[in-house]
Coordinates of C-alpha atoms and ligand atoms in Angstrom, one line a residue:
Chain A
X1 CA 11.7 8.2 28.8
X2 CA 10.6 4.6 27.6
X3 CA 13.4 3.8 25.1
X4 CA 11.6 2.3 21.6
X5 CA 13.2 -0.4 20.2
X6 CA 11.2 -2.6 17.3
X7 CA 11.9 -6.1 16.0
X8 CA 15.1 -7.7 17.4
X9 CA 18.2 -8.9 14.0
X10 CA 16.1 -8.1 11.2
X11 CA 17.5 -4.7 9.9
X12 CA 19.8 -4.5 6.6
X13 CA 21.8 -1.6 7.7
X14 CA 25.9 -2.8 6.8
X15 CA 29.0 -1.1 7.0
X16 CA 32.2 -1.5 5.9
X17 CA 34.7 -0.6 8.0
X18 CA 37.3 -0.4 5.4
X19 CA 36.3 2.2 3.6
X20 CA 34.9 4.6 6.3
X21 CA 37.6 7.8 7.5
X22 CA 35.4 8.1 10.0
X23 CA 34.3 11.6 9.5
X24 CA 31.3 11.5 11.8
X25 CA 28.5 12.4 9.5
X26 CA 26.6 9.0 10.2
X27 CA 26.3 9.6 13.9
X28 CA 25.3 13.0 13.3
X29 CA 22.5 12.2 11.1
X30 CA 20.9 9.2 12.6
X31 CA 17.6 10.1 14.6
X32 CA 18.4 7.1 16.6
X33 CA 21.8 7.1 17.5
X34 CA 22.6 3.8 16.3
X35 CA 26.0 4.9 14.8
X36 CA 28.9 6.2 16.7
X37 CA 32.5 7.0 16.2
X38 CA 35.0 4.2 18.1
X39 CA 38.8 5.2 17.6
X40 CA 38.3 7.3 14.4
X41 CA 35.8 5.1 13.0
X42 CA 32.5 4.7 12.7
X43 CA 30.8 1.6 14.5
X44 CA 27.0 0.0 14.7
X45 CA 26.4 0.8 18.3
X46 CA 22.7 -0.1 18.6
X47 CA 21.6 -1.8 15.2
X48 CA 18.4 -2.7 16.1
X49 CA 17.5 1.0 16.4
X50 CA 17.9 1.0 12.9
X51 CA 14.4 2.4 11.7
X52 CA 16.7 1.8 7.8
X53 CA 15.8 6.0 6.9
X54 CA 18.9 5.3 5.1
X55 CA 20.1 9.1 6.4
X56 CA 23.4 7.6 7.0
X57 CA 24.4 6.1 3.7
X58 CA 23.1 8.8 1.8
X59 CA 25.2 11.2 3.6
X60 CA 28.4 8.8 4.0
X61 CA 30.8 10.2 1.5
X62 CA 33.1 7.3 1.6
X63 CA 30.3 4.9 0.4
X64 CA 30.9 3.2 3.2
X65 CA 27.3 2.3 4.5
X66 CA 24.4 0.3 2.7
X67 CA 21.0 -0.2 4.0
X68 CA 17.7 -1.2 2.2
X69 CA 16.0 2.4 2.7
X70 CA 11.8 2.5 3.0
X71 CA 9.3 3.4 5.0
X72 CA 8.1 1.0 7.9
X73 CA 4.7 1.4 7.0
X74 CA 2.1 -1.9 7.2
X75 CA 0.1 0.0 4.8
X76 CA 2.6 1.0 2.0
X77 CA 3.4 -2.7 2.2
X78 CA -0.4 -3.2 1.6
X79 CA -0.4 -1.1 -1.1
X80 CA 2.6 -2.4 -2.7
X81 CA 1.4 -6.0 -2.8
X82 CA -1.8 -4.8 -3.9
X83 CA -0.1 -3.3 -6.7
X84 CA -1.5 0.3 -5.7
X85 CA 0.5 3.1 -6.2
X86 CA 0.9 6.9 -4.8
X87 CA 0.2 7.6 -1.4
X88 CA 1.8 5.9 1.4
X89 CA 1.5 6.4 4.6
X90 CA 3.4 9.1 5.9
X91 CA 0.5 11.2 8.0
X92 CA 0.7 14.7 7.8
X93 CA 2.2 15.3 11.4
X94 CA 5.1 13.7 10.6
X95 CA 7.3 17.0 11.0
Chain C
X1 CA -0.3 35.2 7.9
X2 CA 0.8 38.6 8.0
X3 CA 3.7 39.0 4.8
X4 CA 5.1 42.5 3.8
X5 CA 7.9 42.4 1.5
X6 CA 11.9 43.1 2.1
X7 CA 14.0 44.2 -0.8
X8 CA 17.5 42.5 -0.8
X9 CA 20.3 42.3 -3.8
X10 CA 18.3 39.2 -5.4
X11 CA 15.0 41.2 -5.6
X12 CA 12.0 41.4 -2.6
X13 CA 11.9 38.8 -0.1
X14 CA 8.6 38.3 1.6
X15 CA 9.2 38.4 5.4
X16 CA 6.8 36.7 7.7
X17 CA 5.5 37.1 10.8
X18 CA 7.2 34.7 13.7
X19 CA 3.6 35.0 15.5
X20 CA 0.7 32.7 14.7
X21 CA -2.0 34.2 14.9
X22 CA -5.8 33.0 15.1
X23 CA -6.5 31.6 11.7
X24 CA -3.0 30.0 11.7
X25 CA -4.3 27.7 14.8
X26 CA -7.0 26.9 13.2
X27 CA -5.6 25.9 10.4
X28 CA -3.1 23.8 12.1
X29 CA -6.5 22.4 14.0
X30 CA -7.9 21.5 10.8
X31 CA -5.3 20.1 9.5
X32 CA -5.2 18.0 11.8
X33 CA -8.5 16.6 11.6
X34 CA -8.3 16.3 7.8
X35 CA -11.2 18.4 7.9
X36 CA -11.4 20.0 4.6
X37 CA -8.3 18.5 2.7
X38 CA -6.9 21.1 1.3
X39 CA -3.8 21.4 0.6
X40 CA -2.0 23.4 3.1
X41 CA 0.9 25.0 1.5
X42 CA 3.0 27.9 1.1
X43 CA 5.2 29.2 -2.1
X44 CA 8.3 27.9 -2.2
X45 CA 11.4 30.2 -2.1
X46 CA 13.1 32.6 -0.2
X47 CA 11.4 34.5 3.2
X48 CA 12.9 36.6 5.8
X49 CA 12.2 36.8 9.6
X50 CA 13.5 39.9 11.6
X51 CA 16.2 42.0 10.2
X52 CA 18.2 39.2 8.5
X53 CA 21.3 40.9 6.3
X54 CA 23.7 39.3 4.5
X55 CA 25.8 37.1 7.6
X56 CA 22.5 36.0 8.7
X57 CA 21.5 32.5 9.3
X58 CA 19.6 30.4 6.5
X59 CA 17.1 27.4 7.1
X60 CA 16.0 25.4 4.6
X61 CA 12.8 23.6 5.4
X62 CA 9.6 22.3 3.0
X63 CA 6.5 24.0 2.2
X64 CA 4.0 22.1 4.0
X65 CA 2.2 25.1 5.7
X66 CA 2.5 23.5 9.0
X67 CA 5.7 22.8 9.3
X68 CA 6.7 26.4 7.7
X69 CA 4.2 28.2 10.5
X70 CA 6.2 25.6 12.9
X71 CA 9.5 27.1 12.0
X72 CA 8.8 30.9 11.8
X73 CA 7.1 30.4 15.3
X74 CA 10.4 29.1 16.4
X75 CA 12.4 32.1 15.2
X76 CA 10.7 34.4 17.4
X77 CA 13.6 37.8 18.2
X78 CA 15.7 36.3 15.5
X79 CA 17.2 37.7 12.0
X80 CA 17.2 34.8 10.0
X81 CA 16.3 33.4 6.4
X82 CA 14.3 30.5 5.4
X83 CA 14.4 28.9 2.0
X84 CA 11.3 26.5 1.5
X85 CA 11.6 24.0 -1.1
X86 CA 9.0 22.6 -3.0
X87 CA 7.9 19.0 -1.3
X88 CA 3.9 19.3 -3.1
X89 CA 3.0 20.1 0.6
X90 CA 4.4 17.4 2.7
X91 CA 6.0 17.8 5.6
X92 CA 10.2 17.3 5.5
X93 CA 10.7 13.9 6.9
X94 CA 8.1 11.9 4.7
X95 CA 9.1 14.5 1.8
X96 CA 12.6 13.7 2.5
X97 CA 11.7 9.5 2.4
X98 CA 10.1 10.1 -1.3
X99 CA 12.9 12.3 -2.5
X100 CA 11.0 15.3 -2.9
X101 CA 13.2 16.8 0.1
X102 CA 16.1 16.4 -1.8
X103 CA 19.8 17.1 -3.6
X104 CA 18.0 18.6 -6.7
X105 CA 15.0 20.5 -5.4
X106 CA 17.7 22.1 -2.9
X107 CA 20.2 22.7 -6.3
X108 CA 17.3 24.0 -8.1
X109 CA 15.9 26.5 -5.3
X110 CA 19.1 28.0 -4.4
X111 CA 19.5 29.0 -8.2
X112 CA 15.9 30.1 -8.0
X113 CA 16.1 32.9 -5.3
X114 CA 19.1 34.3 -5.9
X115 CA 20.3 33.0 -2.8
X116 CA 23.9 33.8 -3.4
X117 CA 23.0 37.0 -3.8
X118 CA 21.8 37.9 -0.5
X119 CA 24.1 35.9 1.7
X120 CA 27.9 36.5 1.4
X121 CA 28.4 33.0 3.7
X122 CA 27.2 29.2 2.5
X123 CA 26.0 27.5 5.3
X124 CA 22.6 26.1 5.0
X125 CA 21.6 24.8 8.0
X126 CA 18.8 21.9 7.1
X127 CA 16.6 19.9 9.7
X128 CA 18.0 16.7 10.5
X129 CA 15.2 14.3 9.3
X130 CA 16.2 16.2 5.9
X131 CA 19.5 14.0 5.7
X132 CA 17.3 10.9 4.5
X133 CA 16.7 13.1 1.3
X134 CA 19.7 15.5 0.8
X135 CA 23.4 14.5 0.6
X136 CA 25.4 17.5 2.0
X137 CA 29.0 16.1 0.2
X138 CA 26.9 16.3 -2.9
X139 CA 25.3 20.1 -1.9
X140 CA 28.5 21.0 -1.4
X141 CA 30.2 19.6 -4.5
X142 CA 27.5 21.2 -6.7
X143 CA 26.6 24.3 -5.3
X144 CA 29.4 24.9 -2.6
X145 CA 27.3 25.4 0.2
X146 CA 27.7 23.6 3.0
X147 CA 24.6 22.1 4.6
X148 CA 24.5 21.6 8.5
X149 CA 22.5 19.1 10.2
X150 CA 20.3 21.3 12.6
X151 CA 18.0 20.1 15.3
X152 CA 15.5 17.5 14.4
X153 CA 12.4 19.7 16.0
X154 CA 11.8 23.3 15.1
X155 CA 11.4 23.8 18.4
X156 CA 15.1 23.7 19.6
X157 CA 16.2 25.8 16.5
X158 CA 16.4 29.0 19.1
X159 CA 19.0 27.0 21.4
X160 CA 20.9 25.5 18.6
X161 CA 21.7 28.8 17.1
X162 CA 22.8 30.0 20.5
X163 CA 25.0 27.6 21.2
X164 CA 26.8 28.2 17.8
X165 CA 25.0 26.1 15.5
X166 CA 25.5 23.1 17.7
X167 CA 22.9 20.4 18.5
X168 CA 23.3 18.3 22.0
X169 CA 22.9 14.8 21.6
X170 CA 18.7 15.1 22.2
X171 CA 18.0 17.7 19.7
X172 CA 19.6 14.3 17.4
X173 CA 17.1 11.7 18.5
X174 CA 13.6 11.3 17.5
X175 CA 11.2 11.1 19.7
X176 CA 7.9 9.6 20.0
X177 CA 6.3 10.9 23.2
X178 CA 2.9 10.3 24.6
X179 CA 1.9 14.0 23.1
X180 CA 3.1 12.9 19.7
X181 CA 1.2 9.9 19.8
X182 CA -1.9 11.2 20.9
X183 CA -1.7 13.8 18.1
X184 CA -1.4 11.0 15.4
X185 CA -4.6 9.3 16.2
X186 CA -7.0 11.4 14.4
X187 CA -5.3 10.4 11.3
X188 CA -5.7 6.7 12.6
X189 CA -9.1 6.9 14.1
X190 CA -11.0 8.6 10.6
X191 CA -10.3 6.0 8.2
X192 CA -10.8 3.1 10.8
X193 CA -14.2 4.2 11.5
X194 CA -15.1 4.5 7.9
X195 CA -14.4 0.9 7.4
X196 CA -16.3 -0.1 10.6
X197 CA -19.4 1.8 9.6
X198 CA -19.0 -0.4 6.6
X199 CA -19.0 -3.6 8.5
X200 CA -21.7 -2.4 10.8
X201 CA -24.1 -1.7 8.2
X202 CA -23.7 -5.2 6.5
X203 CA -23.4 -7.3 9.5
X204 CA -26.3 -5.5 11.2
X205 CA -28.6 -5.5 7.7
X206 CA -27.8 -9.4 7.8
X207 CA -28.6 -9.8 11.7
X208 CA -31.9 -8.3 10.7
X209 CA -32.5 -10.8 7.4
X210 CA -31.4 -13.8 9.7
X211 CA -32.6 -13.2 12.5
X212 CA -35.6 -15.1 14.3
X213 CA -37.9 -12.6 15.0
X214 CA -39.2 -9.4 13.3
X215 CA -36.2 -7.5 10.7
X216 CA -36.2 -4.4 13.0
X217 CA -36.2 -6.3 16.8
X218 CA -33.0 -8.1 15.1
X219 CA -31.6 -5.4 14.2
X220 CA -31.8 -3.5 17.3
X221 CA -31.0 -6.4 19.2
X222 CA -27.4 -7.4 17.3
X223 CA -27.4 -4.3 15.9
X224 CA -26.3 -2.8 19.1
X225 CA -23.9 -5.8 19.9
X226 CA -21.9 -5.1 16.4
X227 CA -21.7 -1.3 16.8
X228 CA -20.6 -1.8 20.3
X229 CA -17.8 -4.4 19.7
X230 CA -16.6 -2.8 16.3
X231 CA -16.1 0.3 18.2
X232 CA -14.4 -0.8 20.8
X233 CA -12.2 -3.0 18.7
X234 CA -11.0 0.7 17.0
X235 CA -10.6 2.5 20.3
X236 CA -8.5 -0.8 21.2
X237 CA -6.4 -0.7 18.4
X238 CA -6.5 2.8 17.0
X239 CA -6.3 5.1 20.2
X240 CA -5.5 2.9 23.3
X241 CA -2.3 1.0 21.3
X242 CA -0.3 4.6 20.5
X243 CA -1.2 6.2 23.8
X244 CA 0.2 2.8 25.8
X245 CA 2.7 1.4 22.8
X246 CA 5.7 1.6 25.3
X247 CA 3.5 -0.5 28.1
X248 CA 2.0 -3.4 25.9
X249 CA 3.5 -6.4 26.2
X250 CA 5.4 -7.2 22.3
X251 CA 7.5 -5.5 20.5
X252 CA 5.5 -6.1 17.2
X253 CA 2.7 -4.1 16.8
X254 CA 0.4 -6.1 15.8
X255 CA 1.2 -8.3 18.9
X256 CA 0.7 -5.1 21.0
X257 CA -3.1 -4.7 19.5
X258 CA -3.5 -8.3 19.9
X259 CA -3.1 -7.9 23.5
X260 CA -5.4 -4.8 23.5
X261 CA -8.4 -6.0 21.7
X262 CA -7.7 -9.5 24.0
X263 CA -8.8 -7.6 27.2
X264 CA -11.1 -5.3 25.5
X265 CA -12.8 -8.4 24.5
X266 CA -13.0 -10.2 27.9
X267 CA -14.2 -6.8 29.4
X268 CA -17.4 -7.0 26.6
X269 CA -17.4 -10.6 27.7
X270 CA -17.6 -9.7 31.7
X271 CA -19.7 -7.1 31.1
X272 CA -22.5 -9.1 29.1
X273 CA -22.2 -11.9 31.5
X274 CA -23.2 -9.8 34.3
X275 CA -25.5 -7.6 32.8
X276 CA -28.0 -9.9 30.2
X277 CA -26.0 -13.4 31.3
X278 CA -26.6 -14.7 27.6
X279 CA -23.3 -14.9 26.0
X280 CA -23.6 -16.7 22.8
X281 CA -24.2 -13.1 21.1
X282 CA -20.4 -12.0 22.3
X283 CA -18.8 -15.4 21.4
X284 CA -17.9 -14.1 18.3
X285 CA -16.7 -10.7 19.1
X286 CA -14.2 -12.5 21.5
X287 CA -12.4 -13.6 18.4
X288 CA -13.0 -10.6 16.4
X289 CA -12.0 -7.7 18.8
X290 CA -8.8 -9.0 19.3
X291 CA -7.9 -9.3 15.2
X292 CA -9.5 -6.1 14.0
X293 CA -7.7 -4.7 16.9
X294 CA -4.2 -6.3 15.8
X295 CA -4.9 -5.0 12.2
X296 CA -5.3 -1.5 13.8
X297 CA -2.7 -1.5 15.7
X298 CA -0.3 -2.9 12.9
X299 CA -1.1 -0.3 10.7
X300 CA 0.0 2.5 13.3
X301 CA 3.9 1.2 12.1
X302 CA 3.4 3.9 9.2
X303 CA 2.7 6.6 12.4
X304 CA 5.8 5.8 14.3
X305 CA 9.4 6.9 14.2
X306 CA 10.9 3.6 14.8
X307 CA 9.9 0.7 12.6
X308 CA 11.8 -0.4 10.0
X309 CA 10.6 -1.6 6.7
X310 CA 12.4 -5.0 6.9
X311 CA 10.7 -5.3 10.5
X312 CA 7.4 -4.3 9.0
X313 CA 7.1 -7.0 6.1
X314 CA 8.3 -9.6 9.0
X315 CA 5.7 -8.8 11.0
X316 CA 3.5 -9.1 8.6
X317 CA 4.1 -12.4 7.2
X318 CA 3.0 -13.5 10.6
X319 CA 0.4 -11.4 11.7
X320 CA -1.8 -11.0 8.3
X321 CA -2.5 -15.1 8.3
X322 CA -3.3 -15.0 11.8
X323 CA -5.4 -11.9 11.5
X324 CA -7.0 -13.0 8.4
X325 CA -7.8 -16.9 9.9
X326 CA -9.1 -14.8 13.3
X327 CA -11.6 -12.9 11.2
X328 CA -13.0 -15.8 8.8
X329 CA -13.2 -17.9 12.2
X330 CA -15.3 -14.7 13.5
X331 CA -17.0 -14.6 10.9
X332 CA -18.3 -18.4 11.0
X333 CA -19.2 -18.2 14.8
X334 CA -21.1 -15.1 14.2
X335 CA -23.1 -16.7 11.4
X336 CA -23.1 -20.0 13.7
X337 CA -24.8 -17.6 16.7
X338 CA -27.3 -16.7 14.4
X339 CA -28.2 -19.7 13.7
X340 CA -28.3 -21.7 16.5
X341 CA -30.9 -18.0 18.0
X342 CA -33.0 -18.9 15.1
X343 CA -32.9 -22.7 15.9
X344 CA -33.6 -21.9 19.0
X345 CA -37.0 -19.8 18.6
X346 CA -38.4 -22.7 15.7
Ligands
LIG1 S1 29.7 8.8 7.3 FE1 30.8 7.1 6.3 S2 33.0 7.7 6.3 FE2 31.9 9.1 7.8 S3 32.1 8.1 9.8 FE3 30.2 7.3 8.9 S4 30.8 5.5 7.8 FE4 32.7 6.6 8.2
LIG2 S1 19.3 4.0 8.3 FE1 18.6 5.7 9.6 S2 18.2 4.8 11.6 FE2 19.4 3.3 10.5 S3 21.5 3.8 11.1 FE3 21.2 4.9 9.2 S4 20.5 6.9 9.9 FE4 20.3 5.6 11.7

């Protein structure tokens, strides 16, 4: 299977490794396996994976992850800077 | 859908069918298609499949009829609940990116069916793509149940439960397969061709003002031309960019359709140079292809499962200029072709 990777550094996923206790919830979470566990913590494996869901830091009770969360949709961005609200993009198949 | 009801401790459960049957195809069809759209829901709350008593499993999922008939048909010779929440219709995922899929509407729906009445456990087990919406420390703060990140396709909900609610490392990863792709260009392909229809008209009604010779022999003549080339600049980038995404050269989408509408545009090229030899008529579509089919292509981001919103607005503030300067540059040739054919003939 053809692995899919997007645009190369340009993701605003951060973690800080001090406060994690490396509870795992982060790797389990991520549809792209960016985040995995290294000696008890948790570690950016593949950031530019990152599709920035924002799964992870929502479900990181430590507060240990930030990421800018959206949708990568050109035409919610069209929308947005054409100052029209409602729906986005998300097509229905999206299951 | 067949739906008989079940009586439990909180009051009767509707139980449904884990069969499709006929009109749940073609509604799925439909949907699909966007013929019709309606909204394609079910009531939110508690259902039963099979036999389900109190130890029995419980999957939480949204009320977008699809997805709901994609779930029951997955629970097929199991006893299981299923608590839809309320996401207007949409599907978890996006419901789950606009918070609709989320902590509260979870809170609020396990008050509202008396779910602790007809479980004695608190496990919810929730689709993965859920997590971007729900916080399971915060579930299980609130309401003490303890939500379980299940597999992200309905489809490997039978194998997860079978292996003691335990997902292997690909029932964790999103996929975006030639089949899934394929599937998403309807929803590409209808509103494309609505705008090209648009563009057709004008440039064709214009083709026919300009032109040299008699309003309808211009129109038929470039008429055919613009229909042909705006066409193939949405089969370029609106079906042929997802079915090859993983083969075009780029990682940017818009770079991908570039590519795309590029050849698409030298096979128009090749093909009127051999056939009528008078090329002046394709000039511009040679620039025009190749930006309408970028534009196209770009806006398939919103379709995928990878791109990232900071990724998106970067590749934006390249590729709108350049698709935007490759379209007024169309433009100007195509009005300069019509001229110099009128110049031409006086
Ligand atoms: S979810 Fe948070 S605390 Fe848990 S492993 Fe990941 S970063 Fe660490
Ligand atoms: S934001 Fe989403 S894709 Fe990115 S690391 Fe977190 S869970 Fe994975």
């Amino acid at each position: 299977m053809n692995r899919f990777v997007y645009l190369p550094d340009v993701v605003s996923l951060q973690l800080n490794d001090n406060r994690c206790t490396g509870c795992g919830m982060c790797a389990i979470v991520c549809p792209h396996g960016v985040m995995t566990l290294e000696n008890g913590r948790a570690l950016i494996a593949d950031r530019d994976a990152c599709m920035e869901c924002g799964a992870c830091a929502r479900n990181c009770p430590a507060d240990a992850i930030a990421v800018q969360a959206g949708v990568g949709c050109a035409q919610a961005v069209i929308n947005a800077a054409l100052g029209r609200t409602g729906k986005a993009c998300c097509t229905i198949d999206r299951e | 859908m067949n739906i008989w009801n079940i009586s439990t401790p909180a009051g009767p459960v509707p139980r449904v069918s884990t069969r499709l049957n006929l009109a749940d195809r073609l509604g799925m069809c439909r949907v699909r298609w966007g013929i019709g759209r309606m909204s394609y829901t079910v009531e939110p709350g508690l259902y039963a499949v099979g036999e389900p008593d109190q130890n029995s499993e419980v999957l939480v999922t949204a009320n977008y009829r699809m997805t709901f008939d994609h779930v029951r048909s997955a629970l097929s010779n199991l006893d299981a609940w299923i608590l839809v929440l309320d996401t207007n219709g949409i599907n978890v995922w996006c419901a789950a990116g606009k918070g609709t899929f989320g902590t509260k509407e979870l809170l609020s729906r396990i008050e509202a069916s008396g779910l602790t009445l007809v479980i004695n456990h608190r496990r919810l087990i929730v689709p993965q793509l859920g997590a971007v919406g729900i916080a399971a420390h915060h579930v299980k703060e609130l309401s003490g149940f303890r939500v379980l990140y299940g597999p992200i396709e309905a489809r490997d909900i039978n194998e997860y439960l079978a292996n003691g609610l335990r997902a292997s490392g690909s029932m964790r990863r999103k996929t975006f397969s030639v089949r899934e792709r394929a599937a998403l260009i309807p929803m590409e392909l209808l509103p494309a061709l609505k705008y090209m229809a648009v563009i057709a008209v004008t440039l064709t009604l214009l083709a026919g003002l300009m032109g040299s010779g008699s309003f309808m022999s211009d129109v038929l003549r470039f008429g055919k031309t613009t229909i042909a080339s705006l066409l193939l600049a949405v089969a370029a980038g609106a079906v042929l960019v997802p079915l090859l995404l993983p083969y075009l050269p780029g990682r940017s989408f818009s770079m991908k359709g570039f590519w795309m509408g590029l050849a698409t545009a030298l096979a128009v090229f090749l093909f009127v140079l051999k056939t009528t030899g008078s090329v002046m008529i394709v000039v511009p579509w040679i620039v025009l292809i190749p930006a309408l089919s970028s534009f196209l292509a770009m806006n398939f981001t919103g379709s995928s499962t990878y791109t990232s919103l900071s990724g998106v607005r970067r590749e934006m503030r390249i590729a709108v200029p350049l698709q935007a300067a490759a379209s007024i540059l169309g433009v100007i040739l195509w009005f300069g072709t019509m001229l110099t054919e009128r110049g031409r003939v006086l």
